[in-house]
CSV table of C-alpha atoms in Angstrom, one decimal:
chain,number,residue,atom,x,y,z
A,1,MET,CA,-4.6,0.6,-3.6
A,2,ASN,CA,-4.0,-0.1,0.0
A,3,ARG,CA,-1.9,2.5,1.9
A,4,THR,CA,0.4,-0.2,3.4
A,5,VAL,CA,1.4,-1.2,-0.1
A,6,LEU,CA,2.0,2.4,-1.1
A,7,ARG,CA,4.3,2.9,1.9
A,8,MET,CA,6.2,-0.2,1.1
A,9,CYS,CA,6.9,0.8,-2.5
A,10,PRO,CA,7.7,4.3,-3.6
A,11,ASN,CA,6.1,3.8,-7.1
A,12,PRO,CA,2.5,2.6,-6.7
A,13,GLU,CA,2.4,1.0,-10.1
A,14,SER,CA,5.5,-1.1,-9.5
A,15,GLY,CA,4.2,-1.9,-6.0
A,16,ARG,CA,1.3,-4.0,-7.4
A,17,MET,CA,3.8,-6.4,-9.0
A,18,GLU,CA,6.6,-6.3,-6.4
A,19,GLY,CA,5.0,-9.1,-4.3
A,20,VAL,CA,4.4,-11.2,-7.3
A,21,LYS,CA,8.0,-10.7,-8.5
A,22,ILE,CA,9.3,-11.9,-5.1
A,23,LEU,CA,7.1,-15.0,-5.2
A,24,VAL,CA,8.0,-15.9,-8.8
A,25,ASP,CA,11.7,-15.4,-8.0
A,26,SER,CA,11.4,-17.7,-4.9
A,27,ALA,CA,9.5,-20.2,-7.0
A,28,PHE,CA,12.4,-20.1,-9.5
A,29,GLY,CA,14.9,-20.7,-6.8
A,30,TYR,CA,13.0,-23.7,-5.5
A,31,ALA,CA,12.7,-25.0,-9.1
A,32,VAL,CA,16.5,-24.9,-9.4
A,33,ALA,CA,16.9,-26.6,-6.0
A,34,GLY,CA,14.3,-29.2,-7.0
A,35,LEU,CA,16.0,-30.1,-10.2
A,36,ALA,CA,19.4,-30.1,-8.4
A,37,SER,CA,18.1,-32.4,-5.7
A,38,GLY,CA,16.7,-34.8,-8.4
A,39,LEU,CA,20.1,-34.9,-10.0
A,40,TYR,CA,21.8,-35.4,-6.7
A,41,TYR,CA,19.4,-38.3,-5.9
A,42,ARG,CA,20.0,-40.0,-9.3
A,43,GLU,CA,23.8,-39.5,-9.3
A,44,LEU,CA,24.4,-40.5,-5.7
A,45,THR,CA,22.3,-43.7,-5.9
A,46,LYS,CA,23.9,-44.6,-9.2
A,47,ALA,CA,27.5,-44.0,-7.8
A,48,GLN,CA,26.8,-46.0,-4.7
A,49,ASP,CA,24.9,-48.7,-6.7
A,50,PHE,CA,21.9,-48.2,-4.3
A,51,ASP,CA,18.5,-49.3,-5.3
A,52,GLY,CA,16.5,-49.3,-2.1
A,53,PRO,CA,14.0,-46.8,-0.7
A,54,THR,CA,15.5,-43.5,0.5
A,55,GLN,CA,14.2,-40.1,1.7
A,56,LEU,CA,16.2,-38.5,-1.2
A,57,SER,CA,13.4,-39.5,-3.6
A,58,THR,CA,10.9,-37.2,-1.9
A,59,VAL,CA,13.1,-34.0,-1.8
A,60,HIS,CA,12.6,-33.4,-5.5
A,61,THR,CA,8.9,-33.6,-5.1
A,62,HIS,CA,8.8,-31.4,-2.0
A,63,PHE,CA,10.7,-28.6,-3.7
A,64,LEU,CA,8.7,-28.7,-6.9
A,65,VAL,CA,5.2,-29.0,-5.4
A,66,LEU,CA,5.6,-26.9,-2.3
A,67,GLY,CA,8.3,-24.5,-3.5
A,68,VAL,CA,7.3,-24.0,-7.1
A,69,LEU,CA,3.6,-24.9,-7.7
A,70,PHE,CA,2.3,-23.6,-4.4
A,71,LEU,CA,4.3,-20.4,-4.6
A,72,LEU,CA,3.1,-19.8,-8.1
A,73,ILE,CA,-0.5,-20.2,-6.9
A,74,VAL,CA,0.2,-17.8,-4.1
A,75,ALA,CA,1.6,-15.3,-6.7
A,76,VAL,CA,-1.7,-15.4,-8.5
A,77,PHE,CA,-3.6,-14.7,-5.3
A,78,GLU,CA,-1.0,-11.9,-4.5
A,79,ARG,CA,-1.8,-10.3,-7.9
A,80,LEU,CA,-5.6,-10.6,-7.3
A,81,PHE,CA,-5.8,-9.6,-3.7
A,82,VAL,CA,-2.5,-8.0,-2.7
A,83,LEU,CA,-1.9,-10.5,0.1
A,84,SER,CA,1.3,-8.6,1.1
A,85,ALA,CA,-0.8,-5.8,2.5
A,86,SER,CA,-1.8,-8.1,5.3
A,87,PRO,CA,0.3,-8.2,8.5
A,88,LEU,CA,-0.1,-12.0,8.3
A,89,HIS,CA,1.9,-12.1,5.0
A,90,ARG,CA,5.3,-11.7,6.7
A,91,TRP,CA,4.4,-14.5,9.2
A,92,PHE,CA,3.4,-16.7,6.3
A,93,THR,CA,6.6,-16.0,4.4
A,94,VAL,CA,9.0,-16.6,7.3
A,95,THR,CA,7.3,-19.8,8.5
A,96,PHE,CA,6.8,-21.2,5.0
A,97,HIS,CA,10.4,-20.8,3.8
A,98,ALA,CA,11.8,-21.9,7.2
A,99,GLY,CA,9.6,-25.0,7.3
A,100,LEU,CA,10.3,-26.0,3.7
A,101,ILE,CA,14.0,-25.5,4.0
A,102,LEU,CA,14.2,-27.3,7.3
A,103,THR,CA,12.1,-30.2,6.0
A,104,VAL,CA,14.0,-30.8,2.8
A,105,SER,CA,17.4,-30.3,4.5
A,106,MET,CA,16.6,-33.1,7.0
A,107,GLN,CA,15.3,-35.3,4.1
A,108,LEU,CA,18.6,-34.7,2.3
A,109,VAL,CA,20.6,-35.6,5.4
A,110,HIS,CA,18.5,-38.6,6.2
A,111,GLY,CA,18.4,-39.8,2.6
A,112,THR,CA,22.1,-39.5,2.2
A,113,MET,CA,22.7,-41.5,5.4
A,114,GLN,CA,20.4,-44.2,4.0
A,115,VAL,CA,22.3,-44.4,0.8
A,116,PHE,CA,25.6,-44.8,2.7
A,117,GLY,CA,24.0,-47.4,5.0
A,118,LYS,CA,24.2,-45.3,8.2
A,119,GLU,CA,21.5,-45.4,10.8
A,120,GLY,CA,19.3,-42.2,11.1
A,121,SER,CA,18.8,-40.6,14.5
A,122,ALA,CA,15.7,-39.5,16.2
A,123,ALA,CA,17.1,-36.0,16.1
A,124,ILE,CA,16.9,-35.9,12.3
A,125,SER,CA,13.3,-37.0,12.4
A,126,GLY,CA,12.5,-34.5,15.1
A,127,ILE,CA,14.0,-31.6,13.2
A,128,ALA,CA,12.1,-32.7,10.1
A,129,GLY,CA,9.0,-32.8,12.2
A,130,ILE,CA,9.5,-29.2,13.3
A,131,GLY,CA,9.8,-28.3,9.6
A,132,HIS,CA,6.5,-30.0,8.9
A,133,VAL,CA,4.9,-28.1,11.9
A,134,LEU,CA,6.2,-24.8,10.5
A,135,LEU,CA,4.7,-25.7,7.1
A,136,THR,CA,1.4,-26.4,8.7
A,137,VAL,CA,1.5,-23.1,10.6
A,138,ALA,CA,2.4,-21.4,7.3
A,139,PHE,CA,-0.6,-22.9,5.5
A,140,VAL,CA,-3.0,-21.9,8.3
A,141,VAL,CA,-1.6,-18.3,8.3
A,142,PHE,CA,-1.8,-18.3,4.5
A,143,PHE,CA,-5.5,-19.2,4.5
A,144,LEU,CA,-6.2,-16.6,7.2
A,145,ALA,CA,-4.5,-13.9,5.1
A,146,LEU,CA,-6.3,-15.1,2.0
A,147,ARG,CA,-9.6,-15.1,3.9
A,148,SER,CA,-9.1,-11.5,5.2
A,149,ALA,CA,-8.0,-10.4,1.7
A,150,VAL,CA,-11.1,-11.9,0.1
A,151,VAL,CA,-13.3,-10.2,2.7
A,152,ARG,CA,-11.8,-6.8,2.2
A,153,ALA,CA,-12.0,-7.1,-1.6
A,154,PRO,CA,-15.1,-5.5,-3.2
A,155,GLU,CA,-17.9,-8.0,-4.0
A,156,HIS,CA,-17.7,-7.0,-7.6
A,157,ARG,CA,-15.3,-4.7,-9.3
A,158,ASP,CA,-16.4,-2.0,-11.6
A,159,PHE,CA,-16.1,-3.0,-15.3
A,160,ARG,CA,-14.2,0.2,-16.1
A,161,GLU,CA,-11.6,-0.6,-13.4
A,162,ILE,CA,-11.1,-4.1,-14.9
A,163,ALA,CA,-10.9,-2.7,-18.4
A,164,SER,CA,-8.3,-0.1,-17.4
A,165,THR,CA,-6.1,-2.7,-15.7
A,166,SER,CA,-3.1,-3.3,-18.0
A,167,THR,CA,-2.9,-6.8,-19.3
A,168,ASN,CA,-0.5,-6.0,-22.1
A,169,VAL,CA,2.8,-7.9,-21.5
A,170,GLU,CA,5.0,-4.9,-22.6
A,171,GLU,CA,3.2,-2.6,-20.2
A,172,VAL,CA,3.4,-5.0,-17.2
A,173,ALA,CA,7.1,-5.6,-17.7
C-alpha cells in the first residue's frame, strides 16, 4: 500500500476503504439533495400553477447524475487504484464539490425566479458559468489523477494477491 495512504490513516486496513466511504457518503448526500430538489420543483410549480420551462427541472438531474452516479464511479476507481494517494485528488475534490454546488445553487435561484415571473440577471448566469468551469477543471484533474494511478498500478496483479483480498461483506464492513 502507498505510504501516503498509510500516513493518512493509522490503520492500513481501514485506510483502503476510507476514501471509498467518503465518496459513498458524498454520493448519498447528493442523492438526498437531488430527491429534495425534484420535490421542490414539483411542489413549487404546482403551488404557483406554473407549466413553462424552468431551470428547476435540471437541478434534479445534475445532482443525481453528477453528484451520485459520477461519485459512485469515482468510488469504484478509488477502490481499484487508491486515487486519494495522488496529490491531485484534493484538487479534484475541492473543485468538483465547489463547481457542482455553485452550478445547482444558481440553477435553483434562476429557476425559482422563472417560476415567480422575475427576470434573471447576467450575474446569475455568470456565477453558474463559473460553476461549470470548476466542474470542467475537476473532470480534467480527475482524469489526470486516474491516468497517473493507472500508470503506477502494476500491469497485472499476482493471483495470490487477488485471492487474498477480502471480498466477504462481513469482513469489509
